[in-house]
Coordinates of C-alpha atoms and ligand atoms in Angstrom, one line a residue:
Chain B
M1 CA -37.1 -10.6 -30.1
I2 CA -34.2 -7.8 -30.4
K3 CA -34.7 -4.9 -33.3
T4 CA -32.6 -2.1 -33.3
E5 CA -32.7 0.8 -35.8
H6 CA -29.9 3.1 -37.0
L7 CA -28.6 2.6 -32.9
S8 CA -25.6 5.2 -32.0
H9 CA -24.1 5.8 -29.1
F10 CA -21.4 8.4 -28.3
Y11 CA -19.5 8.9 -24.9
S12 CA -18.9 12.1 -23.5
V13 CA -20.7 14.5 -25.8
G14 CA -19.8 17.6 -25.8
T15 CA -16.0 17.3 -24.2
P16 CA -12.9 17.2 -26.1
F17 CA -13.1 12.9 -25.0
E18 CA -16.3 12.6 -27.4
T19 CA -16.2 9.1 -28.9
V20 CA -18.6 6.8 -30.7
A21 CA -18.3 3.8 -29.0
I22 CA -21.4 2.2 -31.8
E23 CA -22.4 3.6 -34.9
D24 CA -25.8 2.6 -37.5
I25 CA -26.7 -0.8 -35.8
N26 CA -29.5 -2.5 -37.7
L27 CA -30.1 -6.1 -36.5
H28 CA -32.6 -8.4 -35.7
I29 CA -31.8 -10.7 -33.2
K30 CA -34.9 -14.0 -33.1
K31 CA -36.6 -15.5 -30.5
G32 CA -34.6 -18.7 -28.8
E33 CA -31.1 -18.0 -31.2
Y34 CA -28.1 -18.5 -29.9
V35 CA -25.9 -15.6 -30.7
G36 CA -22.3 -15.1 -30.3
V37 CA -20.8 -11.7 -30.3
I38 CA -17.7 -11.0 -31.8
G39 CA -15.1 -8.2 -31.9
H40 CA -11.2 -6.6 -31.3
T41 CA -11.2 -4.8 -28.0
G42 CA -13.4 -1.4 -28.0
S43 CA -15.2 -2.3 -31.3
G44 CA -18.4 -1.6 -28.8
K45 CA -19.7 -4.9 -27.9
S46 CA -20.0 -4.1 -24.1
T47 CA -21.4 -0.5 -25.3
L48 CA -23.9 -2.3 -27.6
I49 CA -25.0 -5.2 -25.5
A50 CA -25.9 -2.4 -22.6
H51 CA -29.0 -0.7 -24.8
F52 CA -30.6 -4.1 -24.8
N53 CA -31.6 -3.9 -21.3
A54 CA -32.3 0.1 -20.9
I55 CA -28.5 0.2 -18.9
L56 CA -27.6 3.0 -21.7
K57 CA -29.5 5.8 -23.4
P58 CA -28.6 5.4 -27.5
T59 CA -27.2 8.9 -28.7
S60 CA -29.8 8.4 -31.7
G61 CA -31.9 5.4 -33.1
K62 CA -34.2 3.0 -31.6
I63 CA -34.3 -0.8 -30.0
F64 CA -37.4 -2.6 -29.9
I65 CA -37.4 -5.7 -27.0
D66 CA -40.8 -8.1 -28.2
G67 CA -42.2 -5.6 -30.7
K68 CA -42.3 -2.6 -27.8
D69 CA -39.9 0.9 -28.6
L70 CA -37.9 1.0 -25.5
W71 CA -37.1 3.9 -24.9
S72 CA -40.8 5.4 -25.5
E73 CA -42.0 3.2 -22.7
D74 CA -42.5 4.8 -19.3
K75 CA -40.0 4.3 -16.7
K76 CA -41.3 1.2 -14.7
Q77 CA -41.7 -0.4 -18.2
R78 CA -38.3 0.1 -18.8
I79 CA -37.0 -1.4 -15.5
Q80 CA -39.3 -4.1 -15.8
T81 CA -37.7 -4.8 -19.4
R82 CA -34.6 -5.3 -17.0
F83 CA -36.0 -8.6 -16.0
D84 CA -36.9 -9.5 -19.3
V85 CA -33.3 -9.3 -20.8
G86 CA -31.0 -10.2 -18.4
L87 CA -27.5 -9.1 -18.3
V88 CA -23.8 -10.3 -17.1
F89 CA -21.2 -7.4 -17.2
Q90 CA -17.8 -8.6 -17.8
Y91 CA -15.7 -9.5 -14.7
P92 CA -19.2 -9.8 -12.9
E93 CA -17.6 -10.8 -10.0
H94 CA -17.0 -7.5 -8.7
Q95 CA -20.7 -6.8 -7.7
L96 CA -21.3 -9.2 -5.0
F97 CA -22.1 -7.9 -2.0
E98 CA -24.4 -10.0 0.0
E99 CA -22.9 -11.9 3.3
T100 CA -24.4 -14.9 1.6
V101 CA -24.0 -16.4 -1.5
Y102 CA -27.9 -17.2 -1.3
K103 CA -28.6 -13.9 -0.8
D104 CA -27.0 -12.5 -3.2
I105 CA -28.3 -14.6 -5.5
A106 CA -31.8 -14.0 -4.5
F107 CA -31.2 -10.1 -4.2
G108 CA -32.4 -10.4 -8.2
P109 CA -35.6 -11.9 -7.8
K110 CA -36.5 -9.9 -4.4
N111 CA -35.9 -6.4 -6.4
M112 CA -38.6 -8.6 -8.2
G113 CA -40.9 -8.4 -5.7
L114 CA -41.1 -12.6 -5.7
S115 CA -42.6 -14.6 -2.8
E116 CA -39.8 -16.1 -0.2
E117 CA -40.5 -20.0 -2.1
E118 CA -40.2 -18.5 -5.4
I119 CA -37.0 -17.1 -4.7
H120 CA -35.7 -19.7 -2.9
R121 CA -37.3 -22.2 -5.9
R122 CA -35.0 -19.5 -8.3
V123 CA -32.1 -19.1 -6.4
E124 CA -31.8 -23.5 -6.3
K125 CA -32.3 -23.4 -9.9
A126 CA -29.7 -21.6 -11.2
M127 CA -27.3 -22.8 -8.9
R128 CA -27.8 -25.7 -10.5
F129 CA -27.1 -24.0 -14.2
V130 CA -24.1 -23.0 -12.9
G131 CA -22.8 -26.2 -10.8
L132 CA -22.5 -24.7 -7.2
S133 CA -22.6 -27.1 -4.3
E134 CA -25.4 -26.7 -1.8
S135 CA -22.7 -26.3 0.9
V136 CA -21.4 -22.9 -0.7
L137 CA -24.7 -21.3 -0.2
E138 CA -23.9 -19.8 3.5
K139 CA -20.8 -19.3 2.6
S140 CA -19.3 -15.3 2.0
P141 CA -19.3 -14.7 -1.5
F142 CA -15.9 -13.0 -0.8
D143 CA -14.4 -16.4 0.9
L144 CA -14.7 -18.1 -2.7
S145 CA -12.1 -18.9 -5.5
G146 CA -12.4 -16.7 -8.5
G147 CA -14.2 -18.9 -10.6
Q148 CA -16.5 -19.4 -8.2
K149 CA -17.3 -15.9 -7.3
R150 CA -18.0 -15.7 -11.3
R151 CA -20.5 -18.5 -11.3
V152 CA -22.3 -17.0 -8.0
A153 CA -22.7 -13.3 -10.3
I154 CA -23.8 -15.2 -13.2
A155 CA -26.6 -17.4 -11.4
G156 CA -27.7 -14.0 -9.9
V157 CA -28.3 -12.8 -13.3
M158 CA -30.3 -16.6 -14.0
A159 CA -32.1 -16.7 -11.4
L160 CA -34.0 -13.6 -12.8
E161 CA -35.3 -16.1 -15.5
P162 CA -34.5 -13.6 -18.2
K163 CA -36.0 -14.6 -21.8
V164 CA -32.7 -13.0 -22.8
L165 CA -29.6 -13.8 -21.5
I166 CA -26.6 -11.7 -22.1
L167 CA -23.4 -12.3 -21.0
D168 CA -20.2 -10.0 -21.7
E169 CA -17.0 -12.5 -21.7
P170 CA -18.7 -15.1 -18.9
A171 CA -14.9 -17.0 -20.1
A172 CA -12.3 -14.2 -19.3
G173 CA -9.8 -14.9 -17.2
L174 CA -10.7 -18.8 -16.5
D175 CA -8.5 -21.5 -17.1
P176 CA -9.7 -23.9 -20.2
M177 CA -11.3 -26.2 -18.1
G178 CA -13.2 -23.2 -16.3
R179 CA -14.2 -21.7 -19.6
D180 CA -15.4 -24.9 -21.1
E181 CA -17.4 -25.6 -17.9
I182 CA -19.0 -22.1 -17.5
L183 CA -20.1 -21.9 -21.7
G184 CA -21.3 -25.6 -21.2
R185 CA -23.5 -24.5 -18.1
I186 CA -24.6 -21.9 -20.4
R187 CA -25.1 -23.9 -23.3
E188 CA -27.7 -26.5 -21.3
Y189 CA -29.4 -23.3 -19.8
H190 CA -30.2 -22.1 -23.7
Q191 CA -31.3 -25.8 -24.4
E192 CA -33.3 -26.4 -21.6
T193 CA -35.4 -23.0 -21.1
G194 CA -35.1 -22.1 -24.8
S195 CA -34.2 -18.3 -24.0
T196 CA -32.6 -16.5 -26.4
V197 CA -28.9 -16.0 -25.2
L198 CA -25.8 -13.5 -26.5
L199 CA -22.4 -14.8 -25.7
V200 CA -20.1 -11.7 -26.3
S201 CA -16.4 -13.2 -26.4
H202 CA -12.9 -12.7 -28.0
S203 CA -12.8 -16.6 -28.7
M204 CA -13.7 -17.0 -32.1
E205 CA -13.2 -20.8 -30.9
D206 CA -15.9 -20.6 -27.9
V207 CA -18.4 -18.9 -30.1
S208 CA -18.2 -21.4 -33.0
K209 CA -18.5 -24.2 -30.9
N210 CA -22.0 -22.8 -29.1
A211 CA -23.5 -20.0 -31.1
D212 CA -26.0 -20.2 -33.7
S213 CA -25.3 -17.0 -35.5
I214 CA -22.0 -15.0 -34.8
L215 CA -22.6 -10.9 -34.8
V216 CA -19.3 -9.4 -35.6
M217 CA -18.3 -6.3 -34.9
N218 CA -15.8 -3.7 -35.5
R219 CA -15.3 0.1 -35.4
G220 CA -18.5 0.4 -34.0
R221 CA -19.9 -0.9 -36.5
C222 CA -22.0 -4.3 -37.1
Q223 CA -20.2 -6.0 -40.1
M224 CA -21.7 -9.1 -40.6
H225 CA -24.4 -11.0 -38.9
A226 CA -25.3 -14.9 -40.3
S227 CA -24.7 -18.2 -38.8
V228 CA -21.4 -19.7 -38.4
P229 CA -20.4 -20.9 -41.3
E230 CA -21.8 -18.0 -43.2
V231 CA -19.4 -15.9 -41.8
F232 CA -16.7 -18.8 -41.7
E233 CA -16.7 -18.4 -45.4
R234 CA -15.6 -14.4 -44.9
A235 CA -12.6 -15.4 -43.0
D236 CA -10.3 -12.8 -45.4
E237 CA -12.4 -9.8 -44.1
L238 CA -12.3 -11.4 -40.3
E239 CA -8.5 -11.3 -40.7
K240 CA -8.9 -7.8 -42.1
M241 CA -10.1 -6.9 -38.9
G242 CA -8.0 -8.3 -36.8
L243 CA -10.2 -11.7 -36.5
D244 CA -9.4 -15.1 -37.0
V245 CA -11.4 -18.4 -37.8
P246 CA -10.8 -21.5 -35.6
R247 CA -7.3 -22.9 -36.5
I248 CA -8.8 -26.2 -37.1
T249 CA -11.3 -24.7 -39.5
R250 CA -8.3 -23.0 -41.3
V251 CA -6.5 -26.7 -42.2
F252 CA -9.5 -28.0 -43.6
F253 CA -10.5 -24.6 -45.8
A254 CA -6.8 -25.3 -46.8
L255 CA -7.4 -29.6 -47.4
Q256 CA -10.3 -28.8 -49.3
D257 CA -8.6 -26.3 -51.8
K258 CA -6.0 -28.9 -51.9
G259 CA -8.6 -31.0 -53.6
Y260 CA -9.4 -33.3 -50.2
P261 CA -13.1 -33.8 -50.3
V262 CA -13.6 -32.9 -47.0
S263 CA -16.6 -30.8 -45.1
R264 CA -15.7 -26.9 -44.7
N265 CA -18.2 -26.8 -41.4
V266 CA -15.1 -28.3 -39.1
F267 CA -15.0 -25.7 -35.9
T268 CA -13.7 -27.9 -33.7
V269 CA -11.0 -30.5 -32.8
E270 CA -13.3 -33.1 -32.3
Q271 CA -15.3 -32.6 -35.6
G272 CA -12.1 -32.4 -37.2
K273 CA -10.9 -35.7 -35.9
A274 CA -14.4 -37.1 -37.0
E275 CA -14.0 -35.8 -40.5
I276 CA -10.7 -36.6 -40.8
T277 CA -11.5 -40.2 -39.9
R278 CA -14.4 -40.4 -42.7
L279 CA -11.9 -39.4 -44.9
L280 CA -9.1 -42.1 -44.5
K281 CA -11.8 -44.7 -44.4
E282 CA -13.5 -43.7 -47.8
G283 CA -10.0 -43.1 -49.0
G284 CA -8.8 -46.6 -48.3
K285 CA -11.7 -47.8 -49.7
N286 CA -11.0 -45.9 -53.4
H287 CA -7.6 -46.8 -53.3
A288 CA -8.5 -50.2 -52.9
Chain O
M1 CA -23.3 9.4 -15.7
L2 CA -20.9 10.0 -13.1
K3 CA -18.2 10.0 -15.6
D4 CA -19.5 13.8 -17.4
I5 CA -18.7 15.4 -13.8
T6 CA -15.7 17.9 -16.0
L7 CA -14.8 20.3 -13.0
G8 CA -11.1 19.6 -12.1
Q9 CA -10.8 17.3 -14.8
Y10 CA -7.5 17.0 -16.9
F11 CA -7.6 17.4 -20.6
P12 CA -4.4 15.8 -22.7
V13 CA -4.5 18.5 -25.6
K14 CA -1.4 19.7 -27.0
S15 CA -1.8 24.1 -26.2
F16 CA 0.5 26.7 -25.2
M17 CA -1.1 26.2 -21.6
H18 CA -0.4 22.8 -21.5
A19 CA 3.4 23.2 -22.4
L20 CA 3.9 25.2 -19.0
D21 CA 6.2 24.6 -16.7
P22 CA 3.7 23.1 -14.1
R23 CA 5.5 25.3 -11.1
M24 CA 4.7 28.2 -13.4
K25 CA 1.2 27.4 -13.7
L26 CA 0.7 27.1 -9.8
L27 CA 2.6 30.2 -9.4
L28 CA 0.5 31.9 -11.8
T29 CA -2.2 30.8 -10.8
L30 CA -1.5 31.9 -6.7
L31 CA -1.2 34.8 -8.3
Y32 CA -4.3 34.7 -9.9
V33 CA -6.2 34.5 -6.8
V34 CA -4.6 37.1 -4.7
A35 CA -5.4 39.5 -7.5
L36 CA -8.9 38.2 -7.3
F37 CA -9.1 39.4 -4.0
L38 CA -7.3 42.3 -4.0
V39 CA -10.2 43.9 -6.8
S40 CA -12.0 46.5 -5.8
D41 CA -14.1 47.6 -8.5
F42 CA -15.7 46.3 -11.8
W43 CA -12.7 47.2 -13.8
G44 CA -10.6 45.1 -12.0
F45 CA -12.6 42.0 -13.0
L46 CA -12.4 43.0 -16.3
V47 CA -8.3 42.5 -16.3
A48 CA -9.1 39.4 -14.8
A49 CA -11.7 38.0 -17.4
F50 CA -9.3 39.5 -19.7
L51 CA -6.5 37.2 -18.6
I52 CA -9.2 33.9 -18.2
G53 CA -9.9 35.4 -22.5
L54 CA -6.1 34.9 -22.9
V55 CA -5.9 31.5 -21.1
A56 CA -8.9 30.1 -22.5
S57 CA -7.5 31.3 -26.3
F58 CA -4.4 29.8 -25.7
S59 CA -5.5 26.0 -24.1
K60 CA -7.5 25.0 -26.8
I61 CA -10.1 24.1 -24.3
S62 CA -13.1 26.3 -24.7
L63 CA -14.6 28.1 -22.3
K64 CA -18.2 26.3 -23.0
V65 CA -16.5 23.5 -21.9
V66 CA -15.2 24.7 -18.6
F67 CA -18.4 26.9 -17.7
R68 CA -20.4 23.3 -17.6
G69 CA -18.3 22.3 -15.1
L70 CA -19.2 25.1 -12.8
K71 CA -22.7 23.6 -13.0
P72 CA -22.5 21.8 -10.0
L73 CA -21.5 24.9 -8.0
V74 CA -24.5 27.0 -9.0
F75 CA -26.2 26.1 -5.5
I76 CA -23.7 27.2 -3.5
I77 CA -23.0 30.3 -5.8
M78 CA -26.6 31.0 -5.4
F79 CA -26.6 30.6 -1.7
T80 CA -23.8 33.2 -0.9
A81 CA -25.5 35.5 -2.8
F82 CA -28.4 35.8 -1.2
F83 CA -26.4 36.0 2.0
N84 CA -24.6 38.9 0.8
V85 CA -28.1 40.6 -0.4
L86 CA -29.7 39.7 3.1
Y87 CA -26.7 41.6 4.9
G88 CA -26.0 44.1 2.8
G89 CA -26.7 47.6 3.8
G90 CA -27.4 50.7 1.9
E91 CA -30.7 52.0 0.3
P92 CA -33.4 49.6 -0.3
L93 CA -33.4 49.4 -4.5
F94 CA -37.0 49.0 -4.3
P95 CA -38.4 51.7 -2.7
Q96 CA -41.8 51.8 -3.8
I97 CA -42.6 48.0 -3.2
E98 CA -42.8 46.9 0.9
W99 CA -41.7 43.4 0.6
L100 CA -38.9 43.9 -1.2
S101 CA -37.2 46.3 1.0
W102 CA -34.4 44.1 2.5
I103 CA -33.0 44.0 -0.5
K104 CA -30.5 47.2 -0.8
T105 CA -27.9 48.9 -3.2
D106 CA -24.9 47.9 -1.7
G107 CA -26.1 44.2 -0.5
V108 CA -26.8 43.6 -4.7
K109 CA -23.5 45.2 -5.3
N110 CA -22.0 43.0 -2.9
A111 CA -23.6 40.0 -4.1
A112 CA -22.8 40.5 -7.7
F113 CA -19.6 41.0 -6.8
M114 CA -18.9 38.0 -4.9
I115 CA -20.6 36.1 -7.7
I116 CA -18.4 37.2 -10.4
R117 CA -15.2 36.9 -7.8
I118 CA -16.3 32.9 -7.2
I119 CA -16.7 32.7 -11.1
L120 CA -13.6 33.8 -11.8
L121 CA -12.1 31.9 -8.8
I122 CA -13.0 28.6 -10.2
L123 CA -12.5 29.6 -13.9
G124 CA -9.0 30.0 -12.9
T125 CA -8.3 27.1 -11.0
S126 CA -10.3 24.6 -13.2
Y127 CA -7.9 26.1 -16.1
L128 CA -5.3 25.1 -14.0
T129 CA -6.1 20.8 -13.4
Y130 CA -7.5 21.1 -17.4
T131 CA -4.0 21.7 -18.5
T132 CA -1.7 20.3 -16.0
S133 CA -2.4 16.3 -15.4
P134 CA -2.4 15.4 -11.8
V135 CA 0.8 13.9 -11.7
M136 CA 2.8 17.2 -12.8
L137 CA 0.4 19.0 -10.6
T138 CA 1.5 17.2 -7.6
D139 CA 5.1 17.3 -8.6
A140 CA 4.7 21.1 -8.9
L141 CA 3.8 21.4 -5.2
E142 CA 6.6 19.0 -3.9
R143 CA 9.1 21.3 -5.6
L144 CA 7.7 24.3 -4.4
M145 CA 6.8 23.4 -0.6
R146 CA 10.7 21.7 -0.8
P147 CA 11.9 24.5 1.8
L148 CA 8.9 23.2 4.2
K149 CA 11.6 20.0 4.4
I150 CA 13.8 21.8 7.0
F151 CA 10.5 21.6 9.6
R152 CA 10.4 18.1 8.8
F153 CA 7.7 18.7 6.6
P154 CA 6.7 15.3 5.1
V155 CA 6.6 16.5 1.2
H156 CA 7.3 14.0 -0.3
E157 CA 4.8 11.5 1.4
L158 CA 2.1 13.8 1.2
A159 CA 2.5 14.6 -2.5
M160 CA 3.0 10.9 -2.9
M161 CA -0.6 10.6 -1.4
M162 CA -2.0 13.4 -3.4
T163 CA -0.9 12.0 -6.3
I164 CA -2.1 8.3 -6.0
A165 CA -5.3 9.7 -4.9
L166 CA -6.0 11.7 -8.0
R167 CA -4.5 8.7 -9.9
F168 CA -7.6 7.0 -8.6
I169 CA -10.2 9.0 -8.6
P170 CA -11.1 8.5 -12.3
T171 CA -10.5 5.0 -12.0
L172 CA -13.0 4.8 -8.9
I173 CA -15.8 6.8 -11.1
D174 CA -15.4 4.1 -13.4
E175 CA -15.9 1.3 -11.5
T176 CA -18.4 3.0 -9.2
D177 CA -20.5 3.2 -12.7
K178 CA -20.1 -0.2 -13.5
I179 CA -21.2 -1.6 -10.1
I180 CA -24.2 0.9 -10.4
N181 CA -25.1 -0.6 -13.7
A182 CA -24.5 -4.2 -12.5
Q183 CA -27.0 -4.2 -9.5
K184 CA -29.7 -1.5 -12.0
A185 CA -29.2 -4.9 -14.5
R186 CA -30.7 -7.0 -11.4
G187 CA -33.5 -5.0 -11.3
A188 CA -31.6 -2.4 -8.3
D189 CA -33.8 0.8 -7.9
F190 CA -31.5 3.8 -6.8
E191 CA -34.1 6.3 -8.0
T192 CA -37.4 5.9 -5.5
G193 CA -38.6 5.3 -2.3
N194 CA -38.2 7.7 0.6
I195 CA -34.6 8.4 2.2
I196 CA -34.1 5.6 4.4
R197 CA -35.1 2.8 1.3
R198 CA -32.8 5.2 -1.5
A199 CA -29.7 4.7 1.4
K200 CA -30.4 1.4 1.7
A201 CA -30.0 1.1 -2.3
L202 CA -26.5 1.9 -1.7
I203 CA -25.1 -0.9 -0.4
P204 CA -25.1 -2.8 -3.0
I205 CA -22.7 -0.4 -4.6
L206 CA -21.0 0.7 -1.8
I207 CA -19.8 -2.4 -0.2
P208 CA -18.4 -4.0 -3.6
L209 CA -16.7 -0.5 -4.4
L210 CA -14.9 -0.4 -0.6
V211 CA -13.9 -4.4 -1.4
S212 CA -12.6 -3.0 -4.5
A213 CA -10.9 -0.3 -3.4
F214 CA -9.0 -2.0 -0.3
H215 CA -8.2 -4.6 -2.8
R216 CA -6.1 -2.1 -5.3
A217 CA -4.4 0.0 -2.1
E218 CA -3.4 -3.5 -1.1
E219 CA -1.9 -4.1 -4.5
L220 CA -0.4 -0.7 -5.4
A221 CA 1.6 -0.9 -2.0
D222 CA 3.1 -4.4 -3.1
A223 CA 3.8 -3.5 -6.6
M224 CA 5.6 0.0 -5.4
E225 CA 7.5 -2.3 -2.8
C226 CA 8.2 -4.6 -5.2
R227 CA 10.4 -1.6 -7.4
C228 CA 11.9 -0.4 -3.9
Y229 CA 9.7 2.3 -3.1
H230 CA 10.9 3.3 0.3
G231 CA 10.2 7.3 0.8
G232 CA 11.6 10.0 -0.5
A233 CA 14.9 9.6 0.9
G234 CA 17.5 9.9 -2.0
R235 CA 15.0 9.2 -5.1
T236 CA 16.2 10.9 -8.2
R237 CA 13.8 12.9 -10.8
Y238 CA 13.0 11.3 -14.6
K239 CA 11.6 14.8 -15.2
I240 CA 13.0 17.3 -15.0
Y241 CA 11.7 20.7 -15.2
S242 CA 12.7 24.0 -16.8
L243 CA 11.5 27.6 -17.7
G244 CA 11.0 28.6 -21.5
W245 CA 10.4 30.8 -23.2
R246 CA 6.8 30.5 -22.7
D247 CA 7.0 30.7 -18.7
W248 CA 8.5 34.1 -19.0
V249 CA 5.9 35.5 -21.7
A250 CA 3.0 34.1 -19.3
L251 CA 5.3 35.6 -16.2
G252 CA 5.1 38.7 -17.9
A253 CA 1.6 38.9 -19.0
M254 CA 0.4 37.6 -15.2
V255 CA 2.4 40.2 -14.1
L256 CA 1.3 43.2 -15.9
S257 CA -2.5 42.5 -15.3
F258 CA -1.3 42.1 -11.5
A259 CA -0.2 45.4 -11.7
A260 CA -3.1 46.7 -13.4
I261 CA -5.5 45.3 -10.6
I262 CA -3.3 47.0 -8.0
M263 CA -3.4 50.5 -10.1
L264 CA -7.2 50.2 -10.3
R265 CA -7.0 49.7 -7.0
I266 CA -4.9 52.6 -5.8
Y267 CA -6.6 55.2 -8.0
Ligands
ATP301 N1 -17.7 5.1 -20.4 C1 -17.0 5.4 -21.4 N2 -16.9 6.4 -21.4 C2 -16.2 6.9 -22.7 N3 -15.7 6.1 -23.6 C3 -16.1 4.8 -23.6 C4 -16.5 4.3 -22.2 N4 -16.9 2.6 -22.4 C5 -16.3 3.0 -23.7 N5 -15.6 3.8 -24.4 C6 -15.3 3.6 -25.7 O1 -16.3 3.0 -26.5 C7 -15.7 2.4 -27.6 C8 -16.4 1.2 -27.0 O2 -15.7 0.5 -26.3 P1 -16.7 -1.2 -25.7 O3 -16.5 -1.4 -24.0 O4 -17.9 -0.9 -26.3 O5 -15.7 -2.4 -26.4 P2 -15.6 -3.8 -26.3 O6 -16.1 -4.2 -27.6 O7 -16.8 -4.0 -25.4 O8 -14.2 -3.9 -26.3 P3 -13.5 -5.2 -24.9 O9 -13.6 -6.3 -25.8 O10 -12.2 -4.3 -24.3 O11 -14.1 -5.5 -23.6 C9 -14.1 2.5 -27.0 O12 -13.0 3.4 -28.0 C10 -14.2 2.9 -25.8 O13 -12.9 3.5 -25.6
MG302 MG1 -16.1 -5.2 -23.6

């Protein structure tokens, strides 16, 4: 679905401010995959994903979407890929501008040149996905709470019905309930539509709960791209990059090191609870 | 990207020019501008160019970068030059060619003068902003304008407003870039269609930008009040400027050049 070859991006080339944001990225993201993108602040996550829908032009290297080289196509085609690869930026609520929530969500579909009925269908569907109620449709987006604004903004991109949905820290600045809710909605969207999803996040917990694979960025380079358990096996390397595996996973690693027969693939407290209960039951049997 | 506009930007590096007292730099720039208008022949410009060369080599900012900042002004410069040629007197430059008869020697000379003067002017003032942070610049301005307080001129308030405005230019540029990208990601098209369509396409950028600017202004006002800001009366300074050897050296170089330019004018 998405492939990059030696992708690099420098900002402010030729001025004293020149910075290398990403360097020599080679990756391959499969169709239908849910990828968590993780890395410390300034590691190049946002820069990387802004290449996937042709917002940023690579300084060098290539990007292929569905096998087509993005920057060898003409401009019209490239704009078309923006509808195939939907990108929700960091703090997307700052992009709202219409008089009503409905119109704002409809902005993208309208740009696609769809019919009124189709636009209506898509707005409704997107609203359902993010869990907004009908009652806000005619409200001004500026009168909503922060969390609601965030949802409207996400719905605005979902309404494009992209084959790839990319979200840059969609849960940043929300309370724990709001986080889980938004992430849960995105997971549902992934399962229901079968689309490819990229979730940028600072939280290993969030990523491990949702994603199939993890892409670890460090100082502008892609350090790892593997399944969640495989990445967590390299906990020591992660720590050197200022990242951490979920605390519950660490606990279970430690338990296993102490000789307890527990699984290493425990990423959430619920899984941990199940694992401990299992162990206690079996342990009881052994002693009997 | 909007960010790549370098005109009027501050480049934070350590250099001789950066270390100068901002008041002195402001004064020197003023002298330099006056000198440029006193120049009456090409030799005078040579002196000014030499001065710019000195500044460039002592500021760790290459002339190349500064020249790139000129790009947006090429049109204005050419425009000025064209009118100078158009209204210039003297002999026709190409006496044999009929349709070029409007190009006269004096006009061309004036135009060349004008181009050089504008470029030197921009280069000089660019180096001021490249080597002096906006805060220092307005600070210096406030000090130098202090005598105006006698006439009840709100020097401090004006300087504070300028500081804030300058401080928020990069922030707003950043924000504009972000909003443009976010709307592009939803398929907004800013590059095709007629003028009305293009003007309409700006709405999705301007509204979020205004909303956030007002937001910021309100937050800033609150934050300032929370820290007991109440105008300039009784405010003390954190940074006290003092003139050092560098400033006197720079002043010396400037005065010498100034004198040279006046000499060239007289003889
Ligand atoms: N518009 C820009 N101009 C210049 N440099 C930039 C710009 N955007 C990002 N950078 C630089 O590029 C590098 C990567 O930034 P990027 O925003 O991609 O990081 P990130 O991983 O998304 O960080 P965060 O987790 O804070 O969002 C950083 O060093 C940053 O300073
Ligand atoms: Mg980011």
